[in-house]
Short mmCIF file of C-alpha atoms (C1' of nucleotides) in Angstrom, two decimals:
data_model
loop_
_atom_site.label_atom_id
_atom_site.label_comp_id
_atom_site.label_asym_id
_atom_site.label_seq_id
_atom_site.Cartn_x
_atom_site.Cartn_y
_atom_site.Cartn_z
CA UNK C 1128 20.58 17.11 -22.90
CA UNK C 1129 18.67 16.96 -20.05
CA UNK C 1130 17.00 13.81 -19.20
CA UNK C 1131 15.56 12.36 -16.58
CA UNK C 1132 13.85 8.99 -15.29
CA UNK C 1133 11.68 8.32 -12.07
CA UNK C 1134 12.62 4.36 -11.87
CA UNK C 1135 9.38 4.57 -9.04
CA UNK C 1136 6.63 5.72 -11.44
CA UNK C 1137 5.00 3.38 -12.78
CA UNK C 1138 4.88 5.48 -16.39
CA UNK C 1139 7.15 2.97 -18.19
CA UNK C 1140 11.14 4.74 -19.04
CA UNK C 1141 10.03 4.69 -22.70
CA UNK C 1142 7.45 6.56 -22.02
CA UNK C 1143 9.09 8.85 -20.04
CA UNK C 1144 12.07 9.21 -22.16
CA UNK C 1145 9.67 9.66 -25.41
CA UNK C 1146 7.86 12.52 -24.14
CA UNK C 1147 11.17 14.35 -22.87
CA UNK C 1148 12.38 14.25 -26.37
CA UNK C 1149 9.49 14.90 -28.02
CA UNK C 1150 8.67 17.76 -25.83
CA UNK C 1151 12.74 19.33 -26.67
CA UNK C 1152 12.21 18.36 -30.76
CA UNK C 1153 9.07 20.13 -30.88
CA UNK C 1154 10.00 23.42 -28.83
CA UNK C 1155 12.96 23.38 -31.09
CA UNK C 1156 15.62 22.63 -28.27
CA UNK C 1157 16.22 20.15 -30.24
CA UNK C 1158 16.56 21.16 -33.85
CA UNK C 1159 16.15 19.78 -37.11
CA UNK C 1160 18.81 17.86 -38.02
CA UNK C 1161 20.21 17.29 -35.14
CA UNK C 1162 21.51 13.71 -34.06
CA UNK C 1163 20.38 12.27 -30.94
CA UNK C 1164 22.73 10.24 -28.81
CA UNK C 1165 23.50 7.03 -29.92
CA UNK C 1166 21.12 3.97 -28.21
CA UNK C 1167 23.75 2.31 -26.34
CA UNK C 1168 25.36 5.61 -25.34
CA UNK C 1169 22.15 7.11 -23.57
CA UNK C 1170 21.57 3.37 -22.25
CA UNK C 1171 24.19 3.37 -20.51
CA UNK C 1172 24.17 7.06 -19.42
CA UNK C 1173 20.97 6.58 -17.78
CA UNK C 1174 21.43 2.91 -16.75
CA UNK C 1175 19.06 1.29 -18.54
CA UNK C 1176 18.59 -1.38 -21.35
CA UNK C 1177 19.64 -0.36 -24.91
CA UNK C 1178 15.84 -1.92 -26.23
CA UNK C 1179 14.52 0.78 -24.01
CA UNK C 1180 16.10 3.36 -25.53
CA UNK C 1181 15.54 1.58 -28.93
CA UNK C 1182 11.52 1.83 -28.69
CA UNK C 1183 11.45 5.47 -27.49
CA UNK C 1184 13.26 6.29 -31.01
CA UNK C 1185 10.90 3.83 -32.50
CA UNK C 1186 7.92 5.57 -31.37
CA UNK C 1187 9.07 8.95 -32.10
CA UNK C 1188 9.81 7.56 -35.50
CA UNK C 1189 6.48 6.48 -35.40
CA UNK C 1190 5.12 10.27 -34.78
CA UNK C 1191 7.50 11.56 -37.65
CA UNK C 1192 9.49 13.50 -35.59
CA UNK C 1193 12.70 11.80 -35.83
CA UNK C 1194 14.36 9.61 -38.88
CA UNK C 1195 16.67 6.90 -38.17
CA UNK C 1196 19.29 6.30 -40.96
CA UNK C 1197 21.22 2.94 -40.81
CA UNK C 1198 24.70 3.50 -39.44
CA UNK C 1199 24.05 7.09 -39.31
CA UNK C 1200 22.09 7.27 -36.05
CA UNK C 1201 19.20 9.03 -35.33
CA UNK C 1202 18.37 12.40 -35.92
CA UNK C 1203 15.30 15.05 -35.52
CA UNK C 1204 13.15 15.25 -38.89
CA UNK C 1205 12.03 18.64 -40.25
CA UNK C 1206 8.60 19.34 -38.01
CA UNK C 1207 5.75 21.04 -39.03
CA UNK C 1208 5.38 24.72 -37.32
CA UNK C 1209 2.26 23.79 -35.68
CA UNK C 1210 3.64 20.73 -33.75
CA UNK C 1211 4.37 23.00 -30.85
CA UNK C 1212 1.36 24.64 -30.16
CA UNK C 1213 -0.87 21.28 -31.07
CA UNK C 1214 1.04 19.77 -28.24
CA UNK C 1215 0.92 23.10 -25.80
CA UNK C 1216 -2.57 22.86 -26.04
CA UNK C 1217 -3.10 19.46 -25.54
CA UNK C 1218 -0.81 19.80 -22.20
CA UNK C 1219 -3.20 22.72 -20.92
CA UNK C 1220 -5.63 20.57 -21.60
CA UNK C 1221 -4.75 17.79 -18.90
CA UNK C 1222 -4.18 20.97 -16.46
CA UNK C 1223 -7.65 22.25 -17.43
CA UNK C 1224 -9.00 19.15 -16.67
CA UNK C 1225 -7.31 18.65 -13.52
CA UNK C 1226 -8.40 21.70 -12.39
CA UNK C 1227 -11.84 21.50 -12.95
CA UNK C 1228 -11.67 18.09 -11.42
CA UNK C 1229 -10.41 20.37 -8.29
CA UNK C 1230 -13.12 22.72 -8.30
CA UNK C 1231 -10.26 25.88 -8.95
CA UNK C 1232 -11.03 29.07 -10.68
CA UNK C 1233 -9.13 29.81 -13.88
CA UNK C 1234 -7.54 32.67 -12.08
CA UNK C 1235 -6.84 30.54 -9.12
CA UNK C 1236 -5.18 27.63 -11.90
CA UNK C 1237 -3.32 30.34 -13.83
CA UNK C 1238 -2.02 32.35 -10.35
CA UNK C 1239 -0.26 28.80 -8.99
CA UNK C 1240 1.21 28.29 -12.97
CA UNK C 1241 2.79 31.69 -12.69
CA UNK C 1242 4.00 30.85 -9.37
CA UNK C 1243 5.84 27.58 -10.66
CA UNK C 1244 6.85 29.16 -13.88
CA UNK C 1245 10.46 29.70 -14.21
CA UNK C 1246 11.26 29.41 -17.62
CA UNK C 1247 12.63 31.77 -20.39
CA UNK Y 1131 -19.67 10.86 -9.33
CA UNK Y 1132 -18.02 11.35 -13.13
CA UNK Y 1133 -15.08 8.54 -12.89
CA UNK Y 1134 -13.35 7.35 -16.28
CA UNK Y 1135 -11.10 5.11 -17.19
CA UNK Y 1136 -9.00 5.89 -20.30
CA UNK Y 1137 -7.97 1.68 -21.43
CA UNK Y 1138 -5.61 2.95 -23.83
CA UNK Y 1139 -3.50 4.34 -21.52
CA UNK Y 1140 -0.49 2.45 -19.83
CA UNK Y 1141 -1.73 4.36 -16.15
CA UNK Y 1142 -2.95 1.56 -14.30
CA UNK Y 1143 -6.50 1.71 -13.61
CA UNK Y 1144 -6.43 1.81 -9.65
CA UNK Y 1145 -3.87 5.02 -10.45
CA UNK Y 1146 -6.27 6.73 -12.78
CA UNK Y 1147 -9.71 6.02 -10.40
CA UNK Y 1148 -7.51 7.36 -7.49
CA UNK Y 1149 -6.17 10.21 -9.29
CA UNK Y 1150 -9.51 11.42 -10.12
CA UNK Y 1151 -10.96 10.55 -6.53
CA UNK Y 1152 -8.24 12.42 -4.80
CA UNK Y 1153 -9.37 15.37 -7.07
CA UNK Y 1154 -12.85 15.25 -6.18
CA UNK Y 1155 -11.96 14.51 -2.66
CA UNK Y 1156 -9.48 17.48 -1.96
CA UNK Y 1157 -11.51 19.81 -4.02
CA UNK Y 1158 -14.61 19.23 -1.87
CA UNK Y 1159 -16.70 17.76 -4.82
CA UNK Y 1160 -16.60 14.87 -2.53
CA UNK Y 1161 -17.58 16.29 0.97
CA UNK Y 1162 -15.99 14.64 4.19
CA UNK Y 1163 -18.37 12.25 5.22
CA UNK Y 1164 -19.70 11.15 2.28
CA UNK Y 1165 -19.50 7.60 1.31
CA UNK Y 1166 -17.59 6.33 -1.92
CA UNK Y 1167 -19.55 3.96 -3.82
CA UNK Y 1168 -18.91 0.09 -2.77
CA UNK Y 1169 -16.00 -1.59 -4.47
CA UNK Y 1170 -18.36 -4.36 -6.13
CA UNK Y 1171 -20.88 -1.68 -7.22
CA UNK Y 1172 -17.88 0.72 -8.56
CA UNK Y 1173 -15.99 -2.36 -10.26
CA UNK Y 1174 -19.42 -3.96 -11.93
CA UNK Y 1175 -19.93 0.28 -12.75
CA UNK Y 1176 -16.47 0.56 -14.96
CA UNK Y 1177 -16.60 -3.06 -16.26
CA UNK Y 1178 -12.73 -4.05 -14.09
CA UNK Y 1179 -12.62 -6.73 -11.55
CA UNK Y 1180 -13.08 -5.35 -7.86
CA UNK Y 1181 -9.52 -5.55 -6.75
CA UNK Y 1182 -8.78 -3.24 -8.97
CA UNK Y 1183 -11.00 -0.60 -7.16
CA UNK Y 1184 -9.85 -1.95 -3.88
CA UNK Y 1185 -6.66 -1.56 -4.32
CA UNK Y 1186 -7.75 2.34 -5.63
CA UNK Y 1187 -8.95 3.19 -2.04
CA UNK Y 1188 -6.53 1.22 0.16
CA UNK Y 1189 -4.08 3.94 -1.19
CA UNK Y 1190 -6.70 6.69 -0.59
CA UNK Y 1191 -6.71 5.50 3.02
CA UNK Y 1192 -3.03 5.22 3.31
CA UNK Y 1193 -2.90 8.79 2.73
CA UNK Y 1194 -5.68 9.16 4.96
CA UNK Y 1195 -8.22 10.69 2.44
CA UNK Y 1196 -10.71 8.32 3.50
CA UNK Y 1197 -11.68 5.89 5.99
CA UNK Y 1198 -12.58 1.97 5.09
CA UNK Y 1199 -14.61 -0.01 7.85
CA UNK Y 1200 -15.60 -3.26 7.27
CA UNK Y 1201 -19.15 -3.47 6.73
CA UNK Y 1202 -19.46 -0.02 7.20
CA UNK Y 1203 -17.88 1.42 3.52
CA UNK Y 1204 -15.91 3.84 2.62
CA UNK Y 1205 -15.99 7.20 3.58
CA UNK Y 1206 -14.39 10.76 2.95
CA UNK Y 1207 -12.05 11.61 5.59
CA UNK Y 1208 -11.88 15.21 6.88
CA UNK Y 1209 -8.83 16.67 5.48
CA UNK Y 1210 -6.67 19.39 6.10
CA UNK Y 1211 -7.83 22.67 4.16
CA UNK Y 1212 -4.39 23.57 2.45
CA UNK Y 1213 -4.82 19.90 0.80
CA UNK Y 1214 -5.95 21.11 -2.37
CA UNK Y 1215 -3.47 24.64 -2.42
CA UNK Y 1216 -0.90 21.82 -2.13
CA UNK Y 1217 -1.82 19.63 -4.90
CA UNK Y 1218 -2.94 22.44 -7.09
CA UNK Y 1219 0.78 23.43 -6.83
CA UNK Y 1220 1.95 19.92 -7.87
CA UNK Y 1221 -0.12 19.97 -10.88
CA UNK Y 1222 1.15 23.34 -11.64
CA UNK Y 1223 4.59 22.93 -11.30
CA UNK Y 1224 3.83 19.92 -13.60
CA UNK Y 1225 2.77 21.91 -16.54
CA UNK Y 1226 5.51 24.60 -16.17
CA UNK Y 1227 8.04 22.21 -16.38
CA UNK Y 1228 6.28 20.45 -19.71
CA UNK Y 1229 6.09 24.69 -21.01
CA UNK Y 1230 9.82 24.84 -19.73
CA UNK Y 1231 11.09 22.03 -21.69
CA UNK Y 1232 8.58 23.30 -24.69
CA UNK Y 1233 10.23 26.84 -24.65
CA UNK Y 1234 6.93 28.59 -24.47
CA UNK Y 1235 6.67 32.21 -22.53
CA UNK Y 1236 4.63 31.98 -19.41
CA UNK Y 1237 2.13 34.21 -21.41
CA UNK Y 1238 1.63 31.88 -24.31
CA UNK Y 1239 1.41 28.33 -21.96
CA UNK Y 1240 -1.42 31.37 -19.58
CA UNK Y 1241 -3.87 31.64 -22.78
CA UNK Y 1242 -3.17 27.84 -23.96
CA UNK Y 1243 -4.68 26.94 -20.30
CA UNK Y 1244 -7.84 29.84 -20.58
CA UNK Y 1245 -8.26 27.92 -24.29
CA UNK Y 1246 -9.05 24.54 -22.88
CA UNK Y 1247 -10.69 25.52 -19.30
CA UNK Y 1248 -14.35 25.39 -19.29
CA UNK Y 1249 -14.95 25.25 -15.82
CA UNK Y 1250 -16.89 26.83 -12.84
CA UNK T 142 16.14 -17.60 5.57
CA UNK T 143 13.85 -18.35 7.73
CA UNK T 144 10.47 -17.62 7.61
CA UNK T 145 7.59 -19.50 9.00
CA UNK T 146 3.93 -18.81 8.11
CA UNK T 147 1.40 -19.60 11.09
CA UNK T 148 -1.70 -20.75 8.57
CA UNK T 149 -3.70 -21.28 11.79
CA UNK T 150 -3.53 -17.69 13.09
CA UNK T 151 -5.87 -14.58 12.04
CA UNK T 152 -2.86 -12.58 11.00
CA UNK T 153 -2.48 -12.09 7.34
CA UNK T 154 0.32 -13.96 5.15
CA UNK T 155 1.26 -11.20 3.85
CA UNK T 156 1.40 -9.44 7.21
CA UNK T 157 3.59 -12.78 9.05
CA UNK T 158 5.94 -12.23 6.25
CA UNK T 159 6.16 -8.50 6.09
CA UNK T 160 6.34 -8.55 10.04
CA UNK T 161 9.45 -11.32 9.67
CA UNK T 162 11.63 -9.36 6.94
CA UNK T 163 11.02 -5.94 8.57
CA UNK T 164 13.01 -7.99 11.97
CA UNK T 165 15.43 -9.42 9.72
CA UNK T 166 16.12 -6.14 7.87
CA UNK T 167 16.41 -3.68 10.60
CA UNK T 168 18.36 -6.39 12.95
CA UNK T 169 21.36 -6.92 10.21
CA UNK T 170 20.40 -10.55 9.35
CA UNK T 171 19.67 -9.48 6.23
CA UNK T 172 21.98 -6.80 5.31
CA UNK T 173 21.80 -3.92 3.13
CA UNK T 174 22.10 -4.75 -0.47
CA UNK T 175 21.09 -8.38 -0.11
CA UNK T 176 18.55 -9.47 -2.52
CA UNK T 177 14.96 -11.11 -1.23
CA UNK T 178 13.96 -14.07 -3.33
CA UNK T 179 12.11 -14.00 -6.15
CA UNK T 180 8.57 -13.41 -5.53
CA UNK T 181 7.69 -16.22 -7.28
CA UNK T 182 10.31 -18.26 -5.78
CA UNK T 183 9.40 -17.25 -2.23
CA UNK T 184 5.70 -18.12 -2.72
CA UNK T 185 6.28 -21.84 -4.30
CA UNK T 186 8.91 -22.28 -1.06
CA UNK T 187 6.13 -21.23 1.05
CA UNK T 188 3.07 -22.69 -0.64
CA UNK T 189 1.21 -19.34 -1.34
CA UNK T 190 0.11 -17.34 -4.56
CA UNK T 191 3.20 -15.04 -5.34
CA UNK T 192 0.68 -11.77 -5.20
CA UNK T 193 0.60 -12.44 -1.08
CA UNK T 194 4.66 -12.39 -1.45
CA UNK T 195 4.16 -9.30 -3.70
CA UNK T 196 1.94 -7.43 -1.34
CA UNK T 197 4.37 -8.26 1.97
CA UNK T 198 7.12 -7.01 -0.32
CA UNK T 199 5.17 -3.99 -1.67
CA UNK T 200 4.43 -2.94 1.83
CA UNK T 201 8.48 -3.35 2.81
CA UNK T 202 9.33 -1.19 -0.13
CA UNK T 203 6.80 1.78 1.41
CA UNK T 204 8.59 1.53 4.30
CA UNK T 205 11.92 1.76 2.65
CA UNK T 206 13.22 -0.89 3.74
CA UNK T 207 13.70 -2.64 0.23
CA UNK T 208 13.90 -1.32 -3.38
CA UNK T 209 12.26 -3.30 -6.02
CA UNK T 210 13.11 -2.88 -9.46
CA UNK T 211 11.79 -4.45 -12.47
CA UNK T 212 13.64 -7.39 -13.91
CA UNK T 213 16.03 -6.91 -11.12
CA UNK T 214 14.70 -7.99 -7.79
CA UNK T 215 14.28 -7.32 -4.83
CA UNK T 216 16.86 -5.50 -2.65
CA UNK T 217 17.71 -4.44 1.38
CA UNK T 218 17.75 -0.44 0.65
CA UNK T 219 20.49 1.22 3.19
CA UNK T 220 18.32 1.58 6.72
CA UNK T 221 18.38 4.15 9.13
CA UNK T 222 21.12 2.78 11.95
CA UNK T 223 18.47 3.50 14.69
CA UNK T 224 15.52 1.87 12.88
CA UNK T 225 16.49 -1.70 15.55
CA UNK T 226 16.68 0.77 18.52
CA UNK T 227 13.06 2.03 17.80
CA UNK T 228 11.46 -1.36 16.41
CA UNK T 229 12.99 -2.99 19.90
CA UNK T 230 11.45 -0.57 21.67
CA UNK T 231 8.22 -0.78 20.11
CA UNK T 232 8.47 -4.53 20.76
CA UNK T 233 9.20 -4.20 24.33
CA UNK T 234 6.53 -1.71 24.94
CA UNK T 235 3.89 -4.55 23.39
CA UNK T 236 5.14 -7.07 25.95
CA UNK T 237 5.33 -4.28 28.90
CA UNK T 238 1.98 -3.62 27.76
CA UNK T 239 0.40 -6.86 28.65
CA UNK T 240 2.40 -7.80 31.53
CA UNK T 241 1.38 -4.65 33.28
CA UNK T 242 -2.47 -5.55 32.58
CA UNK T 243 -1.74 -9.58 34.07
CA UNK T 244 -0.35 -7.90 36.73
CA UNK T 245 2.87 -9.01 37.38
CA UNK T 246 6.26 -7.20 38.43
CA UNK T 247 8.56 -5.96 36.20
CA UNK T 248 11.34 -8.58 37.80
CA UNK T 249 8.87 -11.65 37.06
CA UNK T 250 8.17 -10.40 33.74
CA UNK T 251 12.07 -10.07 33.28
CA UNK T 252 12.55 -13.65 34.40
CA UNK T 253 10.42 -15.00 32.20
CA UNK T 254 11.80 -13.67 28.98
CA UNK T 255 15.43 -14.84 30.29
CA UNK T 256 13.32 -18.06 30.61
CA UNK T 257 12.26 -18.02 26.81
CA UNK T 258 15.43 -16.50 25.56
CA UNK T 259 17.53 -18.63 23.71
CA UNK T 260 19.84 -15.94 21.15
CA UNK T 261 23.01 -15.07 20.77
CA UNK B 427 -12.84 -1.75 32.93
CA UNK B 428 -9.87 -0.73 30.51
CA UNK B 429 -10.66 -2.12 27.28
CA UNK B 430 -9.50 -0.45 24.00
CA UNK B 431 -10.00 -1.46 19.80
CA UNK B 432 -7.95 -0.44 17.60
CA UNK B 433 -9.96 -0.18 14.39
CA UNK B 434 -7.34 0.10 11.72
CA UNK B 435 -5.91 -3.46 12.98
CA UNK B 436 -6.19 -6.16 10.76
CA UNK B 437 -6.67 -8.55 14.20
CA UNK B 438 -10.20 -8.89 14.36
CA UNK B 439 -11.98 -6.87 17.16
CA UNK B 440 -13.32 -10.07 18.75
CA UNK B 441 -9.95 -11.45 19.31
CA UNK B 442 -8.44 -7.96 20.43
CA UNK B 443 -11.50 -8.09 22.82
CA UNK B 444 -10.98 -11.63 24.13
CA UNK B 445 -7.10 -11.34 24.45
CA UNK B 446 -7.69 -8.19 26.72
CA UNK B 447 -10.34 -10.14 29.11
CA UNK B 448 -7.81 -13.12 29.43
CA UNK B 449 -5.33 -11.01 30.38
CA UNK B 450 -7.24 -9.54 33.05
CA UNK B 451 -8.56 -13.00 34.38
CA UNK B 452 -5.62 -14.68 34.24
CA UNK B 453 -4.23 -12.02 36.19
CA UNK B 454 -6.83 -11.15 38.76
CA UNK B 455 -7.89 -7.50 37.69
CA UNK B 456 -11.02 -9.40 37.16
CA UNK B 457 -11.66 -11.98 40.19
CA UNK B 458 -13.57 -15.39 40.12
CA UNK B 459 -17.45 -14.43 40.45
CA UNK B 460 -17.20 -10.94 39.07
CA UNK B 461 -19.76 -10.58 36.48
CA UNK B 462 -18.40 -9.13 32.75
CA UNK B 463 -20.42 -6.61 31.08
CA UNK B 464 -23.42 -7.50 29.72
CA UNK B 465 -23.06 -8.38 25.98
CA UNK B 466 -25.34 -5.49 24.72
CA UNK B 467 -23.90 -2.88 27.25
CA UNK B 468 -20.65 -3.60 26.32
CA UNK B 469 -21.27 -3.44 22.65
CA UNK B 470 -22.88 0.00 22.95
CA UNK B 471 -19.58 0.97 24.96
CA UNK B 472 -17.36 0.15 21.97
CA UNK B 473 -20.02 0.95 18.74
CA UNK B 474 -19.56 -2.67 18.09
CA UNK B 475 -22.08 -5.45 16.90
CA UNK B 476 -23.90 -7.78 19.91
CA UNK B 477 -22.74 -10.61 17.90
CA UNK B 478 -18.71 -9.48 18.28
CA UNK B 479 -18.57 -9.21 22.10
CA UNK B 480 -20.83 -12.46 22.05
CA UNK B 481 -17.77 -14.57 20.13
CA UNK B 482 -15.37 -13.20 22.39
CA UNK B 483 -17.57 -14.52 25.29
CA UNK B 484 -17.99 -17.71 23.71
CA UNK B 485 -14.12 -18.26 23.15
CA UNK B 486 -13.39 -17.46 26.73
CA UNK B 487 -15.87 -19.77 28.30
CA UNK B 488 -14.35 -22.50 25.54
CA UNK B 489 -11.08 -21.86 27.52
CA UNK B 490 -13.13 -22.35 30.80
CA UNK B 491 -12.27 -18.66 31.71
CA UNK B 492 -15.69 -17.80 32.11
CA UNK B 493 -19.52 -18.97 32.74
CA UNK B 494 -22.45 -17.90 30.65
CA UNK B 495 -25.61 -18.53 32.96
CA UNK B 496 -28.77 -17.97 30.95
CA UNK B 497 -30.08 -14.29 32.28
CA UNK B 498 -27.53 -14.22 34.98
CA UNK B 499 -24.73 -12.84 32.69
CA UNK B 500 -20.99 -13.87 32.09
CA UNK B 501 -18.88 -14.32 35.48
CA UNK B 502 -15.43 -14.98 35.93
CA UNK B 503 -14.83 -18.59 36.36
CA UNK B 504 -12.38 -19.99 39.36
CA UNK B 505 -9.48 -20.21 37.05
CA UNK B 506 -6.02 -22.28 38.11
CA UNK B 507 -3.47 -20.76 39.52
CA UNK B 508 -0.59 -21.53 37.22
CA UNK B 509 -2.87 -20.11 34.46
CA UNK B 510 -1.18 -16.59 34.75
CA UNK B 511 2.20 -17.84 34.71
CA UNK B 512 1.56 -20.33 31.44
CA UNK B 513 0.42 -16.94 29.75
CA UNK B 514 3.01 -14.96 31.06
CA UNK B 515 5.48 -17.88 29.25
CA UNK B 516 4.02 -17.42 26.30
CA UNK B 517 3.87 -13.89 25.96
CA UNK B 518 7.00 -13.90 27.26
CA UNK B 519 8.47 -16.41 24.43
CA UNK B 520 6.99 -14.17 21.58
CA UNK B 521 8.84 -11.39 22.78
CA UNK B 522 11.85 -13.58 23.03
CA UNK B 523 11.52 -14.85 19.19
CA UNK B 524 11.25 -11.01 17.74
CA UNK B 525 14.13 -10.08 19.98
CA UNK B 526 16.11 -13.12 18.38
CA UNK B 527 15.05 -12.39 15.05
CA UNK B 528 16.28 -8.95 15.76
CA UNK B 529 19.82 -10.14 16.57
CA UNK B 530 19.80 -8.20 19.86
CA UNK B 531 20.89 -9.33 23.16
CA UNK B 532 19.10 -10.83 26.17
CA UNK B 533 20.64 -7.87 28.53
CA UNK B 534 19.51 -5.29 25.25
CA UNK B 535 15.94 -6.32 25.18
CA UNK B 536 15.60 -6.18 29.13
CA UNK B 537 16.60 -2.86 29.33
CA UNK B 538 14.19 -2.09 26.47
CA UNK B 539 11.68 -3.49 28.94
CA UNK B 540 12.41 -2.10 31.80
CA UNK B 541 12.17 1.23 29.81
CA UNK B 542 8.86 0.94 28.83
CA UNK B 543 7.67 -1.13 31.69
CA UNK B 544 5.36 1.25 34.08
CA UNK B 545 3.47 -1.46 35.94
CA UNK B 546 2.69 -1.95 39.90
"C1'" DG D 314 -24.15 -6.38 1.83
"C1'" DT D 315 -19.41 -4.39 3.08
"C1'" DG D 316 -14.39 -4.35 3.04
"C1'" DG D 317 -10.10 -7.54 3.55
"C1'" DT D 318 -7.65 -11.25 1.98
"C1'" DC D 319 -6.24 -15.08 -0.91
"C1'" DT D 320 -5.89 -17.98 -5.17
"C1'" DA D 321 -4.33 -19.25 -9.75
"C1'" DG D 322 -3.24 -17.75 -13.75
"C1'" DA D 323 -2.59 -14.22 -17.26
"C1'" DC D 324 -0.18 -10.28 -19.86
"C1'" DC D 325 3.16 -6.49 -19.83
"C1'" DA D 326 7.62 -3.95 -19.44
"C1'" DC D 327 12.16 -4.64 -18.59
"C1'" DC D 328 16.94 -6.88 -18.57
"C1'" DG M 63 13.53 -14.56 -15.31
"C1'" DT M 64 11.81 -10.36 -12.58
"C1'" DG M 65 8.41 -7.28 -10.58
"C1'" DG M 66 3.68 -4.88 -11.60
"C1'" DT M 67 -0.91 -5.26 -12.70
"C1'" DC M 68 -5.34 -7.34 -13.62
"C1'" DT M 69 -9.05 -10.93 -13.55
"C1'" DA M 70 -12.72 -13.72 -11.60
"C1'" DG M 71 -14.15 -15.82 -8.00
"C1'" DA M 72 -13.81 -17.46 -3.26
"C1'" DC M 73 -14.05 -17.27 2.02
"C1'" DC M 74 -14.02 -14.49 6.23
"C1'" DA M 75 -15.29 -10.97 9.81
"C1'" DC M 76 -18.50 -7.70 10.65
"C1'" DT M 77 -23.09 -4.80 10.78
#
DNA sequence: GTGGTCTAGACCACC
DNA sequence: GTGGTCTAGACCACT
């Protein structure tokens, strides 16, 4: 589970935490059916306040991508295939944007991506 | 000058207007020299009260993107040339981590960008 | 704590205060880990709106000198050991500054401060 | 004539200006009868407003420094003797007070003096 | 008219 | 209760 926080930003934790997991349930790093760590557990593992935690579930709850059962935690809801690329495409968007805003060539855009890319 | 605020959003204005500003100003849309419009005019422009759009280009001038002189305005600093390779990189890196996390192939997260860019 | 704000002079609030805990900080009165008061508490004590004691502290915590954290204060960060060394020097080289353009000898200047010293 | 603005100071540029002539009054660099720059000539000098050397004028001929004689210019008044050494105190005392505030010792800050000192 | 600062009070996110 | 942000309007120094 990797998750991280920037306490400088000023992009609230929830926010930050809720767009870490939604970004792992919808690539599938996160699978259906799988349980999420219990609120006070990740609370204190990232030293914050367990209502943090609490409305970062709530809002994924919120988007349907996670149920929470009473006493039996929280854990990632079936998804529908097209999550993924419905939320790949609205992240190339922002780049897009950004680098029109910067007055850069697709090529240009696309050549610094490649450069950063390290994934799978 | 195309400057918007998004209200729904939990960026602070003043980090939105200079988000986009730095844009414009490292990507040469806004030439050195030119002069930014005045706070009052800007803040009576988007509807938010003027400290709000002070406080935008204060931290413009910190990072010595532009120049404020009293009674004078503000104007576009001359900046170093590599200023926008640098935070084209930034922004890159950015969206490979978000494809990272999202498990997508640097080929898929390529044509998800050429999808959304409509630019020059 | 002491801190004294000069309402007479042209020199900012913010700027008397920020000037006062940057001394304070880097000198070992206020040690690292020590918590600053309350904004709000700080800017009844002194009589001023608490976003003038924001702004003094925002400026500290650019510096480094001091963390803020939401719901949790205000606190001396751990400071470079030679950060007195170099603000002492750039104190000194004010006052050599000025005594060179009145004119007068390095011994009289000397004298004078022994005059108006009354520390440890 | 060795005067110098700094811009980027929040100390307005008449009192930067003003300080600068006192200290070269008070300390002789500028001698009773010796005429200042004219206010227009000066303000040409440092790309400043008339109106900015003209307040600085004004506040040293409230201090009796100098004498505005309609279209004979500014001179240098006869100023009293013990006037450098009074300012010489009191620069001397703010220097003192940092140092203090600082926690450092009288023999410390002298040697950060002498250091920096590079006067006759 | 321009930027810089301050006020007094408000709402938010967090603990 | 704590810091972060925003508002709406004010005064100042400067051109």
């Amino acid at each position: 589970m990797s998750l991280i926080l920037d306490t400088t930003s000023t992009t609230p934790p929830y926010e930050q935490l809720r767009d870490q997991l939604r970004l792992q349930i919808v690539g599938g790093t996160l699978p259906p059916g799988s349980r999420l760590p219990a609120i006070r557990q990740l609370a204190a593992d990232l030293g914050i306040a367990p209502g943090t935690v609490a409305r970062a579930y709530a809002e994924l709850e919120q988007e349907a991508l996670v149920l929470s059962r009473r006493a039996k935690g929280t854990v990632v809801a079936d998804t529908s295939p097209n999550a993924g690329t419905a939320l790949l495409s609205q992240l190339a968007a922002t780049f897009a944007r950004q680098a029109e805003q910067l007055g850069v060539s697709a090529d240009e855009a696309v050549r610094a991506f490649r450069r950063a890319y390290q994934g799978p």
